[in-house]
């Protein structure tokens, strides 16, 4: 499961429009620098939802 | 005449004579005086004030045309050796012990007309010898064995042609074609304004492509790692980072493209400048496979860098394929800062 899918699982109210990959005014940026370290949250500025912790992401299925 | 101490030595000043025709105002001199005050000009025996003529190189220009007359214009040059000018010796005294009937004597280089010849201490008249070659003196009558023949020769061209130490004295006519090497030009001293039209610069340019598949999660900006160079003129492209960091400040043009057979509709290709989104491609909704992008931007030549990212919004992971034909990132300096 990708980082995006884990976040959507944790916060079902989020849509692709909340992510800057789709919407330039989105508040969440997920990034992968192709350096082998995988996807990561580069920016989390959502007005109401808290940035998920590593533990929450680990448990999201 | 007797002298106390060494006998003074003298030499005539170089003189040119011209013939006026009532209309010509410019005459070409045999030497290039430093300025109008360095030459005495007389017309029909009347000394001319320096304000009535000008000197530029070997050109003597009168403000008004001198009258008609044969040899009625004289220009006498007052050239003195400039300080520090290296030249052939001005005066050379040479002694010979003649053999019976000897007429020809080889003397150091001299300027024709600037040589005195003595035979046993008696100065010879101009009818008694010929000295026009610049290297020999030929007596009209053969010498007697044991005669002491002395030549006092002068070499004046080096003095008369010395470049004066004044601003603007040296022009291109004094510089041999091809003599100025790049070592004489300071680094970066040649500005854009000095370049001719249609002259391309040699600023940084690169071209790269990705030679490996790249997996892109949906909802994520994934760096497109262009990991293989076609060329990289200034070694500014880092294939391990897919990053171009130019070492010359200026305005650069970049092109980028990617291809995915997974048809990642709603996705974008974008260029980041120093970690911040700068521009991105058109969004294509239906069956988008090829994404292209071009942009111009200013780079500071030190810390600014550019990278490409792909924003996958398909809803599932897609793969950017390793097609060298369709995956390009290239750029070059268009205009220096």
CSV table of C-alpha atoms in Angstrom, one decimal:
chain,number,residue,atom,x,y,z
A,1,UNK,CA,0.0,0.0,0.0
A,2,UNK,CA,1.4,3.4,-1.0
A,3,UNK,CA,1.7,6.3,1.3
A,4,UNK,CA,-1.2,8.0,-0.5
A,5,UNK,CA,-3.4,5.0,0.0
A,6,UNK,CA,-2.5,4.8,3.7
A,7,UNK,CA,-3.4,8.5,4.2
A,8,UNK,CA,-6.7,8.0,2.4
A,9,UNK,CA,-7.4,5.0,4.6
A,10,UNK,CA,-6.7,7.1,7.7
A,11,UNK,CA,-8.7,10.1,6.4
A,12,UNK,CA,-11.4,8.9,4.1
A,13,UNK,CA,-12.7,12.5,3.7
A,14,UNK,CA,-9.5,13.4,1.8
A,15,UNK,CA,-9.6,13.3,-2.0
A,16,UNK,CA,-7.0,13.6,-4.7
A,17,UNK,CA,-7.9,17.4,-4.8
A,18,UNK,CA,-6.3,17.8,-1.4
A,19,UNK,CA,-2.9,16.8,-2.8
A,20,UNK,CA,-0.7,19.1,-4.7
A,21,UNK,CA,0.1,16.5,-7.3
A,22,UNK,CA,-3.4,17.2,-8.6
A,23,UNK,CA,-4.4,20.5,-7.3
A,24,UNK,CA,-1.8,23.4,-6.9
A,25,UNK,CA,-3.8,24.7,-4.0
A,26,UNK,CA,-3.8,21.4,-2.3
A,27,UNK,CA,-2.4,21.3,1.2
A,28,UNK,CA,-0.6,18.0,1.2
A,29,UNK,CA,2.5,17.1,-0.8
A,30,UNK,CA,3.7,13.6,-1.1
A,31,UNK,CA,7.1,13.2,-2.7
A,32,UNK,CA,9.6,10.6,-3.8
A,33,UNK,CA,13.1,11.7,-4.7
A,34,UNK,CA,14.0,8.5,-6.4
A,35,UNK,CA,16.8,8.0,-3.9
A,36,UNK,CA,15.6,4.7,-2.6
A,37,UNK,CA,14.0,6.1,0.5
A,38,UNK,CA,10.5,5.9,-0.8
A,39,UNK,CA,7.5,8.2,-0.6
A,40,UNK,CA,7.4,10.8,2.2
A,41,UNK,CA,5.2,13.7,3.3
A,42,UNK,CA,6.9,16.8,2.0
A,43,UNK,CA,4.2,19.2,3.2
A,44,UNK,CA,1.2,18.8,5.4
A,45,UNK,CA,-0.8,22.1,5.8
A,46,UNK,CA,-4.3,20.7,6.0
A,47,UNK,CA,-6.5,23.1,8.0
A,48,UNK,CA,-8.3,20.5,10.1
A,49,UNK,CA,-6.6,17.1,9.9
A,50,UNK,CA,-3.5,16.5,11.8
A,51,UNK,CA,-0.4,15.1,10.1
A,52,UNK,CA,-0.5,11.4,10.6
A,53,UNK,CA,2.2,9.9,12.8
A,54,UNK,CA,4.6,7.2,11.7
A,55,UNK,CA,2.7,4.8,13.9
A,56,UNK,CA,-0.6,5.6,12.4
A,57,UNK,CA,0.8,5.1,8.9
A,58,UNK,CA,2.4,1.8,9.9
A,59,UNK,CA,-1.0,0.5,11.2
A,60,UNK,CA,-3.0,1.8,8.2
A,61,UNK,CA,-4.0,-1.1,6.0
B,1,UNK,CA,88.3,73.8,-34.7
B,2,UNK,CA,89.7,72.8,-31.3
B,3,UNK,CA,87.5,71.6,-28.4
B,4,UNK,CA,88.0,71.1,-24.8
B,5,UNK,CA,87.1,67.5,-24.1
B,6,UNK,CA,85.5,65.3,-26.7
B,7,UNK,CA,84.6,66.7,-30.0
B,8,UNK,CA,80.9,67.4,-30.2
B,9,UNK,CA,79.0,65.1,-32.6
B,10,UNK,CA,76.1,66.4,-34.6
B,11,UNK,CA,73.6,65.0,-37.0
B,12,UNK,CA,71.2,66.7,-39.3
B,13,UNK,CA,67.5,66.4,-38.5
B,14,UNK,CA,65.5,64.4,-40.9
B,15,UNK,CA,63.8,66.6,-43.5
B,16,UNK,CA,61.2,66.0,-46.1
B,17,UNK,CA,60.5,68.3,-49.0
B,18,UNK,CA,57.2,68.5,-50.8
B,19,UNK,CA,56.0,70.5,-53.8
B,20,UNK,CA,52.8,72.5,-53.4
B,21,UNK,CA,50.2,72.7,-56.1
B,22,UNK,CA,47.8,75.2,-54.7
B,23,UNK,CA,45.2,72.6,-53.9
B,24,UNK,CA,46.8,69.7,-52.0
B,25,UNK,CA,46.6,70.0,-48.2
B,26,UNK,CA,47.8,66.5,-47.1
B,27,UNK,CA,51.4,65.4,-47.6
B,28,UNK,CA,52.9,62.1,-46.5
B,29,UNK,CA,56.0,62.3,-44.4
B,30,UNK,CA,58.8,59.8,-44.2
B,31,UNK,CA,58.4,59.6,-40.4
B,32,UNK,CA,55.6,59.9,-37.9
B,33,UNK,CA,56.3,62.7,-35.5
B,34,UNK,CA,54.7,62.7,-32.1
B,35,UNK,CA,52.6,65.8,-32.7
B,36,UNK,CA,52.6,69.1,-34.6
B,37,UNK,CA,55.1,70.6,-32.2
B,38,UNK,CA,57.6,67.9,-33.1
B,39,UNK,CA,58.1,69.1,-36.6
B,40,UNK,CA,59.2,72.5,-38.1
B,41,UNK,CA,57.3,73.3,-41.2
B,42,UNK,CA,58.2,76.0,-43.7
B,43,UNK,CA,56.4,77.0,-46.8
B,44,UNK,CA,58.2,79.0,-49.4
B,45,UNK,CA,60.8,79.8,-46.8
B,46,UNK,CA,58.3,81.1,-44.3
B,47,UNK,CA,58.1,79.3,-40.9
B,48,UNK,CA,54.6,78.1,-40.2
B,49,UNK,CA,52.9,78.3,-36.9
B,50,UNK,CA,52.0,74.8,-35.6
B,51,UNK,CA,48.4,75.9,-35.4
B,52,UNK,CA,48.3,76.0,-39.3
B,53,UNK,CA,48.9,72.3,-39.7
B,54,UNK,CA,48.2,69.0,-38.0
B,55,UNK,CA,50.1,65.8,-37.7
B,56,UNK,CA,48.5,62.3,-37.6
B,57,UNK,CA,50.8,59.4,-38.2
B,58,UNK,CA,52.8,60.2,-41.3
B,59,UNK,CA,50.2,62.7,-42.6
B,60,UNK,CA,50.9,66.4,-42.5
B,61,UNK,CA,47.7,68.3,-43.1
B,62,UNK,CA,47.6,72.0,-43.7
B,63,UNK,CA,44.6,74.1,-42.9
B,64,UNK,CA,45.0,75.8,-46.2
B,65,UNK,CA,46.6,74.5,-49.4
B,66,UNK,CA,50.3,75.7,-49.8
B,67,UNK,CA,51.0,77.6,-53.0
B,68,UNK,CA,52.5,76.0,-56.1
B,69,UNK,CA,56.2,75.6,-56.0
B,70,UNK,CA,58.9,72.9,-56.5
B,71,UNK,CA,60.1,71.7,-53.1
B,72,UNK,CA,58.6,74.8,-51.5
B,73,UNK,CA,57.4,72.9,-48.4
B,74,UNK,CA,59.9,71.5,-45.9
B,75,UNK,CA,59.2,69.5,-42.8
B,76,UNK,CA,62.0,69.1,-40.4
B,77,UNK,CA,61.5,66.6,-37.6
B,78,UNK,CA,62.7,67.2,-34.1
B,79,UNK,CA,62.4,63.7,-33.0
B,80,UNK,CA,64.3,62.8,-29.9
B,81,UNK,CA,64.6,59.3,-28.6
B,82,UNK,CA,61.8,58.5,-26.2
B,83,UNK,CA,62.8,57.3,-22.8
B,84,UNK,CA,63.1,53.6,-22.6
B,85,UNK,CA,62.9,52.9,-26.3
B,86,UNK,CA,65.2,50.2,-27.4
B,87,UNK,CA,66.7,50.9,-30.7
B,88,UNK,CA,69.9,50.4,-32.7
B,89,UNK,CA,72.7,52.6,-31.6
B,90,UNK,CA,72.3,56.2,-32.9
B,91,UNK,CA,75.9,57.0,-33.5
B,92,UNK,CA,78.7,54.5,-34.2
B,93,UNK,CA,82.3,55.4,-34.8
B,94,UNK,CA,84.3,52.8,-36.8
B,95,UNK,CA,87.9,52.9,-37.8
B,96,UNK,CA,89.5,51.0,-40.6
B,97,UNK,CA,93.2,50.7,-41.6
B,98,UNK,CA,93.0,50.7,-45.4
B,99,UNK,CA,94.8,48.4,-47.7
B,100,UNK,CA,96.3,49.7,-50.9
B,101,UNK,CA,93.6,50.8,-53.3
B,102,UNK,CA,90.8,49.8,-51.0
B,103,UNK,CA,87.6,51.7,-51.8
B,104,UNK,CA,84.8,49.8,-50.1
B,105,UNK,CA,84.4,49.7,-46.3
B,106,UNK,CA,81.7,47.8,-44.5
B,107,UNK,CA,80.2,49.9,-41.7
B,108,UNK,CA,77.5,49.2,-39.1
B,109,UNK,CA,74.0,49.9,-40.2
B,110,UNK,CA,73.3,53.6,-40.9
B,111,UNK,CA,70.6,55.7,-42.4
B,112,UNK,CA,71.5,56.9,-45.8
B,113,UNK,CA,72.6,60.5,-45.7
B,114,UNK,CA,73.6,60.2,-42.0
B,115,UNK,CA,77.3,59.3,-42.2
B,116,UNK,CA,80.5,61.3,-42.0
B,117,UNK,CA,83.7,59.8,-43.4
B,118,UNK,CA,87.2,60.9,-42.4
B,119,UNK,CA,90.5,59.9,-44.0
B,120,UNK,CA,93.5,60.3,-41.8
B,121,UNK,CA,91.4,62.7,-39.7
B,122,UNK,CA,90.2,64.9,-42.6
B,123,UNK,CA,86.5,64.9,-43.2
B,124,UNK,CA,85.7,64.0,-46.8
B,125,UNK,CA,83.2,65.9,-48.9
B,126,UNK,CA,80.2,64.2,-50.2
B,127,UNK,CA,81.8,64.0,-53.6
B,128,UNK,CA,84.6,61.9,-52.2
B,129,UNK,CA,82.5,58.9,-51.3
B,130,UNK,CA,79.2,57.1,-51.8
B,131,UNK,CA,77.1,56.0,-48.9
B,132,UNK,CA,73.7,55.0,-49.9
B,133,UNK,CA,73.4,51.3,-49.2
B,134,UNK,CA,73.1,51.6,-45.4
B,135,UNK,CA,75.9,49.1,-44.9
B,136,UNK,CA,78.9,50.2,-47.0
B,137,UNK,CA,81.0,53.3,-47.8
B,138,UNK,CA,82.7,53.4,-51.2
B,139,UNK,CA,85.5,55.9,-51.6
B,140,UNK,CA,85.8,57.7,-55.0
B,141,UNK,CA,89.5,57.1,-55.0
B,142,UNK,CA,91.4,54.1,-53.6
B,143,UNK,CA,93.0,54.6,-50.3
B,144,UNK,CA,96.7,54.3,-49.6
B,145,UNK,CA,97.8,51.4,-47.6
B,146,UNK,CA,97.8,52.3,-43.9
B,147,UNK,CA,95.3,55.2,-44.3
B,148,UNK,CA,93.1,55.6,-41.3
B,149,UNK,CA,89.5,55.7,-42.6
B,150,UNK,CA,86.9,56.6,-39.9
B,151,UNK,CA,83.2,56.5,-40.3
B,152,UNK,CA,80.8,58.2,-38.0
B,153,UNK,CA,77.4,56.7,-38.8
B,154,UNK,CA,74.0,57.5,-37.5
B,155,UNK,CA,71.0,55.3,-37.4
B,156,UNK,CA,68.0,57.5,-36.9
B,157,UNK,CA,64.9,55.5,-38.0
B,158,UNK,CA,64.6,53.9,-34.6
B,159,UNK,CA,64.5,57.3,-33.0
B,160,UNK,CA,62.2,59.0,-35.5
B,161,UNK,CA,59.7,56.2,-35.4
B,162,UNK,CA,59.7,55.7,-31.6
B,163,UNK,CA,56.1,55.6,-30.3
B,164,UNK,CA,55.6,58.5,-27.9
B,165,UNK,CA,54.5,57.7,-24.4
B,166,UNK,CA,51.2,59.5,-24.8
B,167,UNK,CA,47.6,58.2,-24.6
B,168,UNK,CA,46.2,57.0,-27.9
B,169,UNK,CA,49.7,56.9,-29.6
B,170,UNK,CA,49.4,53.2,-30.4
B,171,UNK,CA,46.8,52.1,-33.0
B,172,UNK,CA,46.2,48.9,-34.7
B,173,UNK,CA,48.6,49.7,-37.6
B,174,UNK,CA,51.4,49.1,-35.1
B,175,UNK,CA,50.2,45.7,-34.1
B,176,UNK,CA,51.0,42.7,-36.3
B,177,UNK,CA,47.9,40.7,-37.4
B,178,UNK,CA,47.4,37.8,-35.1
B,179,UNK,CA,50.0,39.1,-32.6
B,180,UNK,CA,47.5,39.5,-29.7
B,181,UNK,CA,47.0,36.2,-27.9
B,182,UNK,CA,44.2,35.3,-25.5
B,183,UNK,CA,46.8,35.3,-22.7
B,184,UNK,CA,46.8,39.1,-23.0
B,185,UNK,CA,43.1,39.3,-22.4
B,186,UNK,CA,41.8,39.1,-18.9
B,187,UNK,CA,39.4,36.3,-18.1
B,188,UNK,CA,35.8,37.4,-18.6
B,189,UNK,CA,37.0,40.7,-20.1
B,190,UNK,CA,35.3,40.2,-23.4
B,191,UNK,CA,31.7,41.3,-22.9
B,192,UNK,CA,28.6,40.3,-24.9
B,193,UNK,CA,28.7,43.7,-26.5
B,194,UNK,CA,32.0,42.8,-28.1
B,195,UNK,CA,30.6,39.7,-29.8
B,196,UNK,CA,29.6,39.9,-33.4
B,197,UNK,CA,26.2,39.0,-34.6
B,198,UNK,CA,25.4,35.3,-35.2
B,199,UNK,CA,28.1,34.3,-32.7
B,200,UNK,CA,27.0,31.5,-30.3
B,201,UNK,CA,28.4,31.4,-26.9
B,202,UNK,CA,29.8,28.3,-25.2
B,203,UNK,CA,27.7,28.2,-22.1
B,204,UNK,CA,26.5,25.0,-20.4
B,205,UNK,CA,24.4,22.6,-22.3
B,206,UNK,CA,23.2,19.1,-21.5
B,207,UNK,CA,21.0,16.4,-22.6
B,208,UNK,CA,20.0,13.3,-20.6
B,209,UNK,CA,17.4,10.5,-20.6
B,210,UNK,CA,16.2,7.9,-18.1
B,211,UNK,CA,17.5,4.5,-18.8
B,212,UNK,CA,15.5,2.7,-16.0
B,213,UNK,CA,11.8,2.3,-15.2
B,214,UNK,CA,10.5,4.7,-12.5
B,215,UNK,CA,7.6,3.7,-10.3
B,216,UNK,CA,5.3,6.5,-9.3
B,217,UNK,CA,2.8,6.2,-6.5
B,218,UNK,CA,-0.5,8.0,-7.1
B,219,UNK,CA,-1.0,11.3,-5.3
B,220,UNK,CA,2.8,11.7,-5.2
B,221,UNK,CA,5.4,13.8,-6.9
B,222,UNK,CA,8.2,11.4,-8.0
B,223,UNK,CA,11.5,12.6,-9.2
B,224,UNK,CA,12.2,11.6,-12.8
B,225,UNK,CA,15.7,10.4,-12.6
B,226,UNK,CA,17.3,11.1,-15.9
B,227,UNK,CA,20.3,8.8,-15.3
B,228,UNK,CA,22.1,8.8,-18.6
B,229,UNK,CA,23.8,11.7,-20.3
B,230,UNK,CA,23.9,12.3,-24.0
B,231,UNK,CA,26.2,15.2,-23.4
B,232,UNK,CA,27.1,17.6,-20.6
B,233,UNK,CA,29.4,20.3,-21.8
B,234,UNK,CA,30.3,21.8,-18.5
B,235,UNK,CA,29.8,18.8,-16.2
B,236,UNK,CA,26.9,20.5,-14.6
B,237,UNK,CA,24.4,17.5,-14.7
B,238,UNK,CA,24.4,15.0,-11.9
B,239,UNK,CA,23.0,11.7,-13.2
B,240,UNK,CA,22.7,10.3,-9.6
B,241,UNK,CA,20.3,13.1,-8.7
B,242,UNK,CA,18.9,13.9,-12.2
B,243,UNK,CA,19.9,17.5,-11.4
B,244,UNK,CA,21.4,20.3,-13.5
B,245,UNK,CA,23.3,22.9,-11.6
B,246,UNK,CA,24.8,25.3,-14.1
B,247,UNK,CA,28.0,27.1,-13.3
B,248,UNK,CA,27.3,30.2,-15.5
B,249,UNK,CA,24.7,32.7,-14.4
B,250,UNK,CA,22.1,33.5,-17.0
B,251,UNK,CA,18.8,32.6,-18.7
B,252,UNK,CA,18.4,28.9,-19.6
B,253,UNK,CA,15.9,27.1,-21.8
B,254,UNK,CA,14.8,23.6,-20.6
B,255,UNK,CA,12.9,20.8,-22.3
B,256,UNK,CA,11.6,17.8,-20.5
B,257,UNK,CA,9.5,14.8,-21.5
B,258,UNK,CA,8.3,11.5,-20.0
B,259,UNK,CA,6.3,8.5,-21.3
B,260,UNK,CA,4.2,6.0,-19.4
B,261,UNK,CA,2.4,3.2,-21.0
B,262,UNK,CA,0.1,3.1,-18.0
B,263,UNK,CA,-1.8,6.2,-19.4
B,264,UNK,CA,-1.6,8.3,-16.2
B,265,UNK,CA,-4.4,10.7,-17.1
B,266,UNK,CA,-4.8,13.8,-14.9
B,267,UNK,CA,-1.1,13.7,-14.2
B,268,UNK,CA,1.6,16.3,-14.8
B,269,UNK,CA,5.3,16.6,-15.5
B,270,UNK,CA,6.9,19.5,-13.7
B,271,UNK,CA,10.2,21.2,-13.2
B,272,UNK,CA,11.4,22.3,-9.8
B,273,UNK,CA,13.9,25.1,-9.3
B,274,UNK,CA,16.1,24.5,-6.3
B,275,UNK,CA,13.4,22.3,-4.6
B,276,UNK,CA,10.4,24.5,-5.4
B,277,UNK,CA,7.8,23.9,-8.2
B,278,UNK,CA,8.5,26.2,-11.1
B,279,UNK,CA,6.3,25.1,-13.9
B,280,UNK,CA,4.4,22.0,-15.0
B,281,UNK,CA,2.9,20.5,-18.1
B,282,UNK,CA,-0.6,20.6,-19.5
B,283,UNK,CA,-3.0,18.3,-17.8
B,284,UNK,CA,-4.3,15.6,-20.2
B,285,UNK,CA,-7.3,13.7,-19.1
B,286,UNK,CA,-7.8,10.9,-21.6
B,287,UNK,CA,-5.2,8.2,-22.3
B,288,UNK,CA,-2.3,10.6,-21.7
B,289,UNK,CA,1.0,8.8,-22.2
B,290,UNK,CA,3.5,11.4,-23.3
B,291,UNK,CA,4.1,14.5,-21.2
B,292,UNK,CA,6.3,17.4,-22.5
B,293,UNK,CA,7.3,20.6,-21.0
B,294,UNK,CA,9.6,23.5,-21.9
B,295,UNK,CA,10.4,26.7,-20.0
B,296,UNK,CA,13.0,29.4,-19.6
B,297,UNK,CA,14.3,30.5,-16.3
B,298,UNK,CA,17.1,32.4,-14.7
B,299,UNK,CA,19.8,30.5,-12.9
B,300,UNK,CA,22.4,32.1,-10.7
B,301,UNK,CA,25.3,30.0,-11.8
B,302,UNK,CA,26.2,28.8,-8.3
B,303,UNK,CA,23.4,27.3,-6.2
B,304,UNK,CA,20.3,27.2,-8.4
B,305,UNK,CA,19.5,23.8,-9.8
B,306,UNK,CA,16.6,22.2,-11.7
B,307,UNK,CA,15.0,18.7,-11.5
B,308,UNK,CA,12.0,17.1,-13.0
B,309,UNK,CA,9.1,15.5,-11.0
B,310,UNK,CA,6.1,13.6,-12.2
B,311,UNK,CA,2.8,14.1,-10.4
B,312,UNK,CA,0.8,10.9,-10.7
B,313,UNK,CA,-2.9,11.3,-10.2
B,314,UNK,CA,-4.2,8.3,-12.0
B,315,UNK,CA,-5.4,6.7,-8.7
B,316,UNK,CA,-2.9,3.8,-8.9
B,317,UNK,CA,0.9,3.3,-9.2
B,318,UNK,CA,2.2,3.9,-12.7
B,319,UNK,CA,5.6,3.3,-14.3
B,320,UNK,CA,7.6,5.8,-16.3
B,321,UNK,CA,9.2,3.7,-18.9
B,322,UNK,CA,12.9,3.7,-19.9
B,323,UNK,CA,12.4,4.7,-23.5
B,324,UNK,CA,15.4,6.8,-24.6
B,325,UNK,CA,13.3,8.0,-27.5
B,326,UNK,CA,10.7,9.7,-25.3
B,327,UNK,CA,12.3,10.5,-22.0
B,328,UNK,CA,14.4,13.6,-22.3
B,329,UNK,CA,15.7,16.3,-20.2
B,330,UNK,CA,17.9,18.9,-21.8
B,331,UNK,CA,18.8,22.6,-21.6
B,332,UNK,CA,21.3,25.2,-22.4
B,333,UNK,CA,22.3,28.8,-21.7
B,334,UNK,CA,20.4,31.1,-24.0
B,335,UNK,CA,21.6,34.4,-22.6
B,336,UNK,CA,24.3,35.3,-20.1
B,337,UNK,CA,23.3,37.4,-17.1
